[in-house]
Amino acid sequence: MTLRVLKGFLRVVLLLIIVSYFVVAGLLLATKYWFMPRIDSWRPTIESSLSEALGTKVVLDKIKAEWGGLSPAFELDGLTVYDSQGHEALVVPRIHANFSWRSVLAFEPSFSYIGIEGLALAIQRSKEGVIRVAGFDLEPASDQDAPSQSDETDQVWHRAEPVRWLLSQRRIDLNDAIIVWIDQEREAPPLEVKGFSLSLRNSLLSHRFEGEFELSSAPEQKVEFAMTSDRLGGRFDLVGDEEIDGELYVELSDIVPASLAPWVDLPEVKGRYSARNWLSLEQGKVANVTLEAAGTDAGTGVASPELTSWTADYVKLRLDGPLGMFLPVSEYAAYISEIGVGNPVALQFDGQGLTIDPPADVMATVRLDELRTKAQVRQSPQGDLTLTIEDVKAQTPDGLLTLRGGWNKRHDSEAGDLNLQGSLAEFNASRLYHYMPAEVGGDVIGWMKQAFTSGTIPKASFVVRGPLAEFPFEGESKGVFTLDGSVQDLTIDYAPAEGDKEPGWPALVGLNGKLSLNRDILTASIQSGGLAVAPDTRVDVTRLDASLENLFSNPVLKAQARTRSPAQGYQKALTDTALAASLPDMVADLKGAGDWTLNLDLTMPLDDLEAVAFKASLDLHGGTLQLADFPALESVTGQAIFTGSGFSSNNLQAKVLGSDLRVSGAFGEPDSTLAIQGELAMQPLNNHFKMPSLNQWVRGTLPFEMTVAQPVADGPFRIALDSSMKGVQLLFPAPLTLASGTPLNTRVQWEIDPSSASVGSGTLRIGNLIQINASGRNGGQGSALSAVAVGIGTAPIASKDSLTVNIATNTLDATAWMAVQESLMKDLGTSSPSSQPFMPALSSVRLSTKLAKWGDNKLNDVNATMQVTGDRYAVNFSSTQTNGALNWQMENGEFVGRLQARVARLELGADRPEDATVKASSAQAKSSAPVLPDEATLSTIPPVDVVVDDLVLHGMKLGRLELIGQNAPAIGIGISRNSC
């Protein structure tokens, strides 16, 4: 029974198959030989159906069908779609399609191949923002049409019906299409997309989509793209949509972003670019992106307070990593995969001819000849960022910079932490300021710009480690900011001159050594270099240790320098630089010879150059030092130590005019005294001051001890010189005589107020022989000394703005003193005239002596006074032999008018006439010299008016004498009136 049923069933199935075969064969034969040859006859019906379905006019030029292999093929020529105004909105010259028998199973049209040739399509956006494609308006979706949140997972783009149908076709090609974009809303010109070609290939388990086109906005702009995908849509997917995997590739060639500005809102970008981009799809979302891009004449817009601009001759960039590192995952969760733990973005950048212009509050513009960067960026699920810099090489016009390290930023921090190590090679030190961040401070950057004027950093390394917000790590910050390297031929003009007003401090030049920066302390250890004290003069630096502390706020320069130079170099340093303002004016008159060394310790607040403090130790090494026209110090040994407040000696010894000199103590410091001890040989001293005639009367050696002190800061200087005069011989006429070896206490005291223009005031006392009181003039016109009072053998008479002389002696030989005066005047006549007289004008002379001699004439118990009032001179005199008065007037050293003499009594010659005859005969026997002065001497006698009431000559009373006379060229003096 069972076998019979089975045989019957098989007969029925076989019969159905045979019937089905003939039915299908009949249908195929009818389609091939009857329907397909007549398909063009149904073209009007097809046009009408399409026009009705699309709501606009559709025209077909020709429909052709043929049988190819086992399936039919169709061709449509001249498909044109018109818009509502009757304009051509879509033109397709030819469409070719090969029918697929899968349509029978799918119950929908399916093709093994669709080819579209020469498509011309216009896409337009109206001023109202409505998009029109091929004459059809694309209405924006309303809120009611928007899918609910529960339906969002079902409305995946590749599940939409049109997309699903396209993905069901085996192959679709679009060749040589033209698409025109017309944007009336932006009032932009038409943008033409030319040569648009597209190919879609679908298989059971994968899809491939590729194409290319050109943009007319700039020449040779081309875009190519391709996409491969597994299990994307279609009826025969094996798994769900969430399992989609694939890759998208886009290539851009010679794109000029600026040319797209009329149609697309883009940042201001300059240049021409080419790029390749790969996007990987994992489980239906974009996971990883790989970008390779290159550009020429590239750059962005002008820098702003918030943004950095840049330009480059050539740039090349490669990025490889998760797309979620570039776009916010939370906003694009449906399209972007979550960032995996430890999944970094790799970055490589190469650039040439770069100019980076950051905001002014960040740093100055940076120019790079070449830049190469290799780095990685990681982001944790919590939002923590880590930048790892594997290698950075930046070749600037000023040197080579290399960098490595990283930056970490927690999601709850603002700026993150830096950890960088780098190096500099062959770096131009004069441009070091240019690479300092603005956080360093404008004052510091400005000082570095003016100070570091030349030099090279052959090699240096630096470390930056700590919170970025605290950079450059001042004060209590725990960050690390160090730079260590060497310098070559470095110039540091740390305090240059400001205009032409005052000189600057001597610049450090040609420095070779090491440079170090530790946070806010810049230090230098220099083995060789120099101080530029003048354009053509340099003081060699044999060692320099310097530091610039508090670099970013209130910087202070400290330096310890060891220098060596010929004396002229130090002389220029003391007179032609800012050191001169810190030293006494007399330093300008210093000069010397020999090779000297100077050790300098300097502390200089750069914000207040007036507060500079220094200490200079000068060693002359047997050289010579001289102040103005004073005797030179020769064979100087020991050290002279100068500070801003004074001077001190460290075993300073020298020779002065062949005699030994020792200097000890200090000057200018509190409770300090500078002592100078030695001896002076009088003959070389007299010759030095061009007074050789003094050698007749002053001989021997003068021992002395001089002290200089300033008891009160900024108070007067007090100078004292003491001598026993033992060893000095005075051979002047009486009363100024002193035998050699006879002690005579001598003291000179002088006081100078630095706040006054006066040369000072003081006294000179030589035993009981001479006492002189003098006061300097405090400004105004006139002599350097305003008042001088001289006392010889007695106390001086106080004077005011004049010179007074008071002489008291037992014997005065006027003839001998006239000879001394004549010799001294000859010496003074050879001296250079001074622009300012030293001594004040004479106002009075007082003389008191028991015996006065003038040739053979003697006067006993003489008392005389001379008063000078302006140009007028008045003398009153009295003695045992005479009494009377003299008056005359001088103008520019010449007598004006007559010399008047009024004498009550005058006794001349010996007491008896015979004594005079004997003396005269004796005198004639000894000498044949004329009794009267020579003609030259007589010619100097002024016109005279003499009246003697009682004249006695050699004991003979002659009575009254009246004499009026004047110079006569032939006889020397002529007498116009004579009575006796």
Coordinates of C-alpha atoms in Angstrom, one line a residue, residues 629-632 656-659 679-692 694-695 698 700-702 704 728:
D629 CA 99.6 115.5 38.0
F630 CA 100.5 114.0 41.3
P631 CA 103.6 111.8 41.5
A632 CA 103.0 108.3 40.1
V656 CA 106.8 107.4 44.9
L657 CA 109.6 109.4 43.3
G658 CA 112.0 106.6 44.3
S659 CA 110.8 106.4 48.0
E679 CA 108.9 109.3 52.7
L680 CA 109.3 111.8 49.9
A681 CA 112.6 113.0 48.6
M682 CA 112.3 116.8 48.3
Q683 CA 114.5 117.2 45.2
P684 CA 112.4 114.8 42.9
L685 CA 109.2 116.3 44.4
N686 CA 110.3 119.9 43.6
N687 CA 111.3 118.8 40.1
H688 CA 108.0 117.0 39.5
F689 CA 106.0 120.1 40.3
K690 CA 108.4 122.1 38.1
M691 CA 109.8 124.2 40.9
P692 CA 113.6 123.4 40.6
L694 CA 113.2 125.2 45.6
N695 CA 116.1 122.8 45.6
V698 CA 114.3 122.8 50.6
G700 CA 116.4 116.1 52.3
T701 CA 113.6 113.6 52.8
L702 CA 110.2 114.2 54.2
F704 CA 104.9 111.5 56.6
V728 CA 114.2 118.0 55.8

